[in-house]
Amino acid sequence: MAIALVTGASRGIGRATALQLAQEGYRVAVNYHTHAQAAQDVVEQIVRAGGEAFAIQADIADESQVVQMFARIDTEAQPLVALVNNAGILFTQSRVEALNAQRINQVLTTNVTGTFLCCREAVKRMALHQYGAIVNVSSAAARLGSAGEYVDYAASKGAVDTLTTGLAQEVAAQGIRVNSVRPGFIYTDMHASGGEAGRVDRIKSQLPMQRGGQPEEVAQAIVWLLSDKASYVTGSFIDLAGGK
Ligand code: NAP
């Protein structure tokens, strides 16, 4: 059994991904930031179903905590073969002219720096075995821009896309694949963080598919990208945004 680390796996897309990866036979490292009980619930659900998992608290925006998280994974007998950079944040809907540096930096530090740091630590380990796969959870916002909502968040996901392209090329010859999913309009708690819990239902009629997406639908794409079924796929993007 090999280890898959999913950041931000206590809720939403990360939680759905952790559950599906456990079904595929990975031992899942369930990272969370603040919701310890929710992370523990994910671990218990996996174990009840006959899988293996453990929770790890770490703020991915904090370099020392990221280093400690990977050191904790090193204490396991199995190698780390999969990383899902899922943890991400956004703040209340706002126009660009109302943003301040503190908010912009917080979004960039978590969504961009945090993702870089986790990639760095994972690549060091995967390179030892010349095998591994990383999926970065970007957003349709990287393409669409999130005007009037959170351009800071959209820009952070644009940076994640560029990271995916560049890192995929850097590590391809080392047997490591790096891909990205770009969800949009998925039913999770994240929209409440933006100040509009019902955002998906407001927008859904404007989407070609006329509905929002479920976290499990994003998780399926992530699990496929991590699997050997995607063995010739790297530097690629899968959009999961109902056709938008
Ligand atoms: P969510 O329901 O708000 O869950 C966010 C998760 O990230 C939680 O597990 C949270 O942990 C964790 N997290 C937040 N900050 C963290 C940090 N500094 N360190 C470690 N973990 C942290 O979000 P979601 O909707 O599932 O989103 C997951 C990913 O999908 C994000 O990258 C998001 O940008 C992307 N995405 C979502 C949508 C959508 O429509 N929902 C669309 C496009 C892209 P705690 O529970 O401990 O706080």
Short mmCIF file of C-alpha atoms and ligand atoms in Angstrom, two decimals:
data_model
loop_
_atom_site.label_atom_id
_atom_site.label_comp_id
_atom_site.label_asym_id
_atom_site.label_seq_id
_atom_site.Cartn_x
_atom_site.Cartn_y
_atom_site.Cartn_z
CA MET A 1 0.00 0.00 0.00
CA ALA A 2 1.39 3.43 -0.95
CA ILE A 3 0.58 6.81 0.54
CA ALA A 4 -1.50 9.59 -1.02
CA LEU A 5 -1.48 12.99 0.69
CA VAL A 6 -4.54 15.16 0.17
CA THR A 7 -4.27 18.70 1.50
CA GLY A 8 -7.49 20.22 2.83
CA ALA A 9 -9.13 16.82 3.04
CA SER A 10 -11.44 17.56 5.97
CA ARG A 11 -14.20 18.98 3.76
CA GLY A 12 -15.49 19.42 0.23
CA ILE A 13 -13.47 18.26 -2.78
CA GLY A 14 -10.52 17.15 -0.63
CA ARG A 15 -12.75 14.97 1.52
CA ALA A 16 -14.39 13.32 -1.51
CA THR A 17 -10.95 12.72 -3.03
CA ALA A 18 -9.58 11.16 0.17
CA LEU A 19 -12.54 8.76 0.35
CA GLN A 20 -12.15 7.67 -3.29
CA LEU A 21 -8.36 7.28 -3.03
CA ALA A 22 -8.83 4.99 -0.02
CA GLN A 23 -11.23 2.87 -2.09
CA GLU A 24 -8.49 2.62 -4.74
CA GLY A 25 -6.14 1.16 -2.13
CA TYR A 26 -4.01 4.13 -1.11
CA ARG A 27 -3.19 4.78 2.56
CA VAL A 28 -4.47 8.36 2.76
CA ALA A 29 -2.85 11.21 4.68
CA VAL A 30 -5.77 13.51 5.48
CA ASN A 31 -4.38 17.03 5.91
CA TYR A 32 -6.48 19.74 7.52
CA HIS A 33 -5.96 23.22 8.91
CA THR A 34 -8.52 23.93 11.65
CA HIS A 35 -11.32 21.33 11.53
CA ALA A 36 -9.74 18.44 13.46
CA GLN A 37 -13.01 16.62 14.11
CA ALA A 38 -14.03 16.77 10.45
CA ALA A 39 -10.65 15.30 9.45
CA GLN A 40 -11.00 12.58 12.07
CA ASP A 41 -14.46 11.77 10.69
CA VAL A 42 -12.93 11.27 7.22
CA VAL A 43 -10.29 8.95 8.69
CA GLU A 44 -12.93 6.95 10.58
CA GLN A 45 -15.14 6.66 7.50
CA ILE A 46 -12.18 5.27 5.53
CA VAL A 47 -11.24 2.80 8.28
CA ARG A 48 -14.86 1.62 8.68
CA ALA A 49 -14.89 0.83 4.97
CA GLY A 50 -11.74 -1.30 5.36
CA GLY A 51 -9.23 1.32 4.19
CA GLU A 52 -6.26 3.02 5.85
CA ALA A 53 -5.85 6.71 6.69
CA PHE A 54 -4.42 9.12 9.22
CA ALA A 55 -4.97 12.82 9.86
CA ILE A 56 -2.21 15.46 9.82
CA GLN A 57 -2.72 19.05 10.93
CA ALA A 58 -0.67 21.62 9.01
CA ASP A 59 -1.18 25.11 7.63
CA ILE A 60 0.18 24.77 4.09
CA ALA A 61 0.95 28.50 4.07
CA ASP A 62 3.58 27.93 6.79
CA GLU A 63 6.83 26.45 5.45
CA SER A 64 7.89 24.84 8.73
CA GLN A 65 4.50 23.16 9.12
CA VAL A 66 4.70 21.80 5.56
CA VAL A 67 8.18 20.41 6.27
CA GLN A 68 6.90 18.79 9.50
CA MET A 69 3.91 17.29 7.67
CA PHE A 70 6.15 15.55 5.13
CA ALA A 71 8.53 14.45 7.93
CA ARG A 72 5.53 12.83 9.64
CA ILE A 73 4.73 10.98 6.40
CA ASP A 74 8.38 9.81 6.25
CA THR A 75 7.78 7.90 9.49
CA GLU A 76 5.36 5.60 7.65
CA ALA A 77 6.67 2.38 6.14
CA GLN A 78 5.13 3.07 2.72
CA PRO A 79 6.37 5.58 0.13
CA LEU A 80 4.51 8.74 -0.84
CA VAL A 81 3.37 8.23 -4.45
CA ALA A 82 0.52 10.73 -4.78
CA LEU A 83 -0.08 14.34 -3.76
CA VAL A 84 -3.31 16.27 -4.22
CA ASN A 85 -2.75 19.99 -3.68
CA ASN A 86 -6.36 20.72 -2.86
CA ALA A 87 -6.28 23.16 0.08
CA GLY A 88 -7.27 26.65 -0.98
CA ILE A 89 -8.99 29.76 0.29
CA LEU A 90 -10.92 32.77 -0.89
CA PHE A 91 -12.46 35.73 0.89
CA THR A 92 -15.63 37.79 0.60
CA GLN A 93 -16.73 38.87 -2.86
CA SER A 94 -15.18 42.22 -3.67
CA ARG A 95 -14.03 44.36 -6.58
CA VAL A 96 -10.28 44.77 -7.11
CA GLU A 97 -10.35 48.43 -6.07
CA ALA A 98 -11.45 47.35 -2.56
CA LEU A 99 -8.70 44.74 -2.02
CA ASN A 100 -5.82 45.34 0.37
CA ALA A 101 -2.31 43.86 0.47
CA GLN A 102 -3.00 41.79 3.57
CA ARG A 103 -5.85 39.92 1.90
CA ILE A 104 -4.09 39.52 -1.45
CA ASN A 105 -0.97 38.17 0.26
CA GLN A 106 -2.98 35.74 2.37
CA VAL A 107 -4.67 34.29 -0.71
CA LEU A 108 -1.39 34.06 -2.62
CA THR A 109 0.56 32.63 0.33
CA THR A 110 -1.95 29.83 0.87
CA ASN A 111 -2.98 29.01 -2.69
CA VAL A 112 0.34 29.59 -4.46
CA THR A 113 3.20 29.39 -1.95
CA GLY A 114 1.52 26.54 -0.08
CA THR A 115 1.08 24.56 -3.28
CA PHE A 116 4.71 25.21 -4.30
CA LEU A 117 5.98 24.05 -0.90
CA CYS A 118 3.97 20.82 -0.98
CA CYS A 119 5.16 20.15 -4.55
CA ARG A 120 8.76 20.74 -3.47
CA GLU A 121 8.58 18.28 -0.59
CA ALA A 122 6.69 15.66 -2.62
CA VAL A 123 9.09 15.82 -5.57
CA LYS A 124 12.09 15.26 -3.28
CA ARG A 125 10.51 12.03 -2.09
CA MET A 126 9.02 10.81 -5.38
CA ALA A 127 12.37 11.36 -7.13
CA LEU A 128 13.96 8.77 -4.83
CA HIS A 129 11.71 6.09 -6.37
CA GLN A 130 11.44 7.72 -9.83
CA TYR A 131 7.67 7.41 -9.45
CA GLY A 132 4.82 9.62 -8.38
CA ALA A 133 1.95 11.83 -9.45
CA ILE A 134 0.75 15.25 -8.34
CA VAL A 135 -2.62 16.84 -9.04
CA ASN A 136 -3.04 20.53 -8.36
CA VAL A 137 -6.60 21.70 -7.75
CA SER A 138 -6.85 24.92 -9.71
CA SER A 139 -10.14 26.52 -10.72
CA ALA A 140 -12.15 27.57 -13.74
CA ALA A 141 -11.56 31.00 -12.20
CA ALA A 142 -8.03 30.88 -13.65
CA ARG A 143 -9.64 31.08 -17.12
CA LEU A 144 -12.68 33.19 -16.25
CA GLY A 145 -11.10 35.81 -13.93
CA SER A 146 -13.87 36.04 -11.27
CA ALA A 147 -14.67 39.69 -12.04
CA GLY A 148 -16.53 41.41 -9.21
CA GLU A 149 -16.04 38.39 -6.95
CA TYR A 150 -12.41 37.54 -6.19
CA VAL A 151 -9.86 38.34 -8.87
CA ASP A 152 -7.13 37.75 -6.25
CA TYR A 153 -8.28 34.14 -5.94
CA ALA A 154 -8.57 33.73 -9.73
CA ALA A 155 -5.03 35.08 -10.16
CA SER A 156 -3.73 32.65 -7.55
CA LYS A 157 -5.19 29.79 -9.59
CA GLY A 158 -3.57 31.20 -12.74
CA ALA A 159 -0.26 30.89 -10.92
CA VAL A 160 -1.10 27.30 -9.95
CA ASP A 161 -1.73 26.51 -13.63
CA THR A 162 1.68 27.88 -14.58
CA LEU A 163 3.25 25.87 -11.76
CA THR A 164 1.60 22.74 -13.18
CA THR A 165 2.98 23.41 -16.67
CA GLY A 166 6.52 24.20 -15.52
CA LEU A 167 6.89 21.55 -12.85
CA ALA A 168 5.47 18.85 -15.14
CA GLN A 169 8.29 19.56 -17.60
CA GLU A 170 10.95 19.73 -14.87
CA VAL A 171 10.19 16.33 -13.36
CA ALA A 172 8.83 14.33 -16.31
CA ALA A 173 12.13 12.50 -16.85
CA GLN A 174 12.16 11.53 -13.16
CA GLY A 175 8.97 9.48 -13.51
CA ILE A 176 6.80 12.12 -11.83
CA ARG A 177 3.61 13.37 -13.49
CA VAL A 178 2.01 16.72 -12.62
CA ASN A 179 -1.50 17.62 -13.74
CA SER A 180 -4.29 19.94 -12.76
CA VAL A 181 -8.06 19.92 -12.42
CA ARG A 182 -10.02 23.13 -12.86
CA PRO A 183 -13.37 22.76 -11.06
CA GLY A 184 -16.06 25.42 -11.10
CA PHE A 185 -19.40 25.81 -9.31
CA ILE A 186 -19.10 22.80 -6.99
CA TYR A 187 -21.38 22.42 -3.97
CA THR A 188 -19.01 22.94 -1.00
CA ASP A 189 -18.55 25.26 1.99
CA MET A 190 -16.16 27.45 0.00
CA HIS A 191 -18.92 29.68 -1.37
CA ALA A 192 -19.94 30.62 2.18
CA SER A 193 -16.36 31.88 2.65
CA GLY A 194 -17.04 34.18 -0.29
CA GLY A 195 -20.13 35.49 1.51
CA GLU A 196 -22.70 33.70 -0.69
CA ALA A 197 -23.49 30.17 0.44
CA GLY A 198 -26.12 29.80 -2.32
CA ARG A 199 -23.81 30.96 -5.14
CA VAL A 200 -23.89 27.71 -7.12
CA ASP A 201 -27.69 27.67 -7.24
CA ARG A 202 -27.74 31.35 -8.30
CA ILE A 203 -25.35 30.69 -11.19
CA LYS A 204 -26.38 27.23 -12.34
CA SER A 205 -28.93 28.32 -14.95
CA GLN A 206 -26.12 30.23 -16.73
CA LEU A 207 -24.05 27.07 -17.13
CA PRO A 208 -24.31 24.95 -20.29
CA MET A 209 -25.15 21.89 -18.17
CA GLN A 210 -27.67 23.90 -16.12
CA ARG A 211 -26.46 22.48 -12.80
CA GLY A 212 -23.71 22.72 -10.22
CA GLY A 213 -21.18 19.95 -9.70
CA GLN A 214 -20.64 17.58 -6.81
CA PRO A 215 -17.28 17.14 -5.04
CA GLU A 216 -17.32 13.47 -6.03
CA GLU A 217 -17.35 14.42 -9.72
CA VAL A 218 -14.12 16.38 -9.26
CA ALA A 219 -12.60 13.60 -7.16
CA GLN A 220 -13.14 11.06 -9.95
CA ALA A 221 -10.98 13.11 -12.32
CA ILE A 222 -8.27 13.57 -9.67
CA VAL A 223 -8.17 9.85 -8.92
CA TRP A 224 -7.86 9.06 -12.63
CA LEU A 225 -5.03 11.57 -13.14
CA LEU A 226 -3.14 10.02 -10.22
CA SER A 227 -3.63 6.48 -11.50
CA ASP A 228 -1.52 4.51 -13.96
CA LYS A 229 -4.47 4.75 -16.37
CA ALA A 230 -3.18 8.30 -16.94
CA SER A 231 0.42 7.10 -17.35
CA TYR A 232 1.14 9.25 -20.46
CA VAL A 233 -0.63 12.35 -19.15
CA THR A 234 1.42 15.18 -17.70
CA GLY A 235 1.17 18.96 -17.77
CA SER A 236 -2.54 18.56 -18.59
CA PHE A 237 -5.70 20.22 -17.34
CA ILE A 238 -9.18 18.77 -16.87
CA ASP A 239 -11.97 21.35 -16.64
CA LEU A 240 -14.91 20.33 -14.45
CA ALA A 241 -17.22 23.30 -14.75
CA GLY A 242 -20.36 22.08 -16.46
CA GLY A 243 -19.21 23.31 -19.86
CA LYS A 244 -18.41 26.90 -18.76
P1 NAP B 1 -13.77 24.03 1.25
O1 NAP B 1 -15.01 23.20 1.32
O2 NAP B 1 -13.78 25.43 1.71
O3 NAP B 1 -12.60 23.23 2.01
C1 NAP B 1 -11.33 23.80 2.07
C2 NAP B 1 -10.35 22.79 2.64
O4 NAP B 1 -9.05 23.37 2.62
C3 NAP B 1 -10.65 22.43 4.07
O5 NAP B 1 -10.33 21.06 4.27
C4 NAP B 1 -9.68 23.31 4.86
O6 NAP B 1 -9.28 22.77 6.12
C5 NAP B 1 -8.50 23.33 3.93
N1 NAP B 1 -7.61 24.46 4.12
C6 NAP B 1 -7.90 25.78 4.00
N2 NAP B 1 -6.81 26.53 4.26
C7 NAP B 1 -5.82 25.65 4.57
C8 NAP B 1 -4.45 25.79 4.94
N3 NAP B 1 -3.89 27.00 5.07
N4 NAP B 1 -3.74 24.67 5.20
C9 NAP B 1 -4.30 23.43 5.07
N5 NAP B 1 -5.58 23.24 4.72
C10 NAP B 1 -6.32 24.33 4.47
O7 NAP B 1 -13.20 24.09 -0.24
P2 NAP B 1 -13.54 23.27 -1.59
O8 NAP B 1 -14.62 23.97 -2.30
O9 NAP B 1 -13.62 21.83 -1.33
O10 NAP B 1 -12.21 23.61 -2.40
C11 NAP B 1 -11.12 22.73 -2.52
C12 NAP B 1 -10.25 23.24 -3.64
O11 NAP B 1 -11.04 23.31 -4.84
C13 NAP B 1 -9.70 24.64 -3.41
O12 NAP B 1 -8.38 24.73 -3.88
C14 NAP B 1 -10.61 25.51 -4.26
O13 NAP B 1 -9.97 26.69 -4.67
C15 NAP B 1 -10.90 24.59 -5.41
N6 NAP B 1 -12.11 24.95 -6.15
C16 NAP B 1 -13.36 24.86 -5.60
C17 NAP B 1 -14.47 25.21 -6.34
C18 NAP B 1 -15.87 25.14 -5.81
O14 NAP B 1 -16.82 25.52 -6.54
N7 NAP B 1 -16.09 24.67 -4.59
C19 NAP B 1 -14.31 25.67 -7.65
C20 NAP B 1 -13.04 25.75 -8.17
C21 NAP B 1 -11.94 25.38 -7.43
P3 NAP B 1 -10.15 23.03 7.49
O15 NAP B 1 -11.45 22.29 7.29
O16 NAP B 1 -9.33 22.43 8.57
O17 NAP B 1 -10.34 24.50 7.57
#
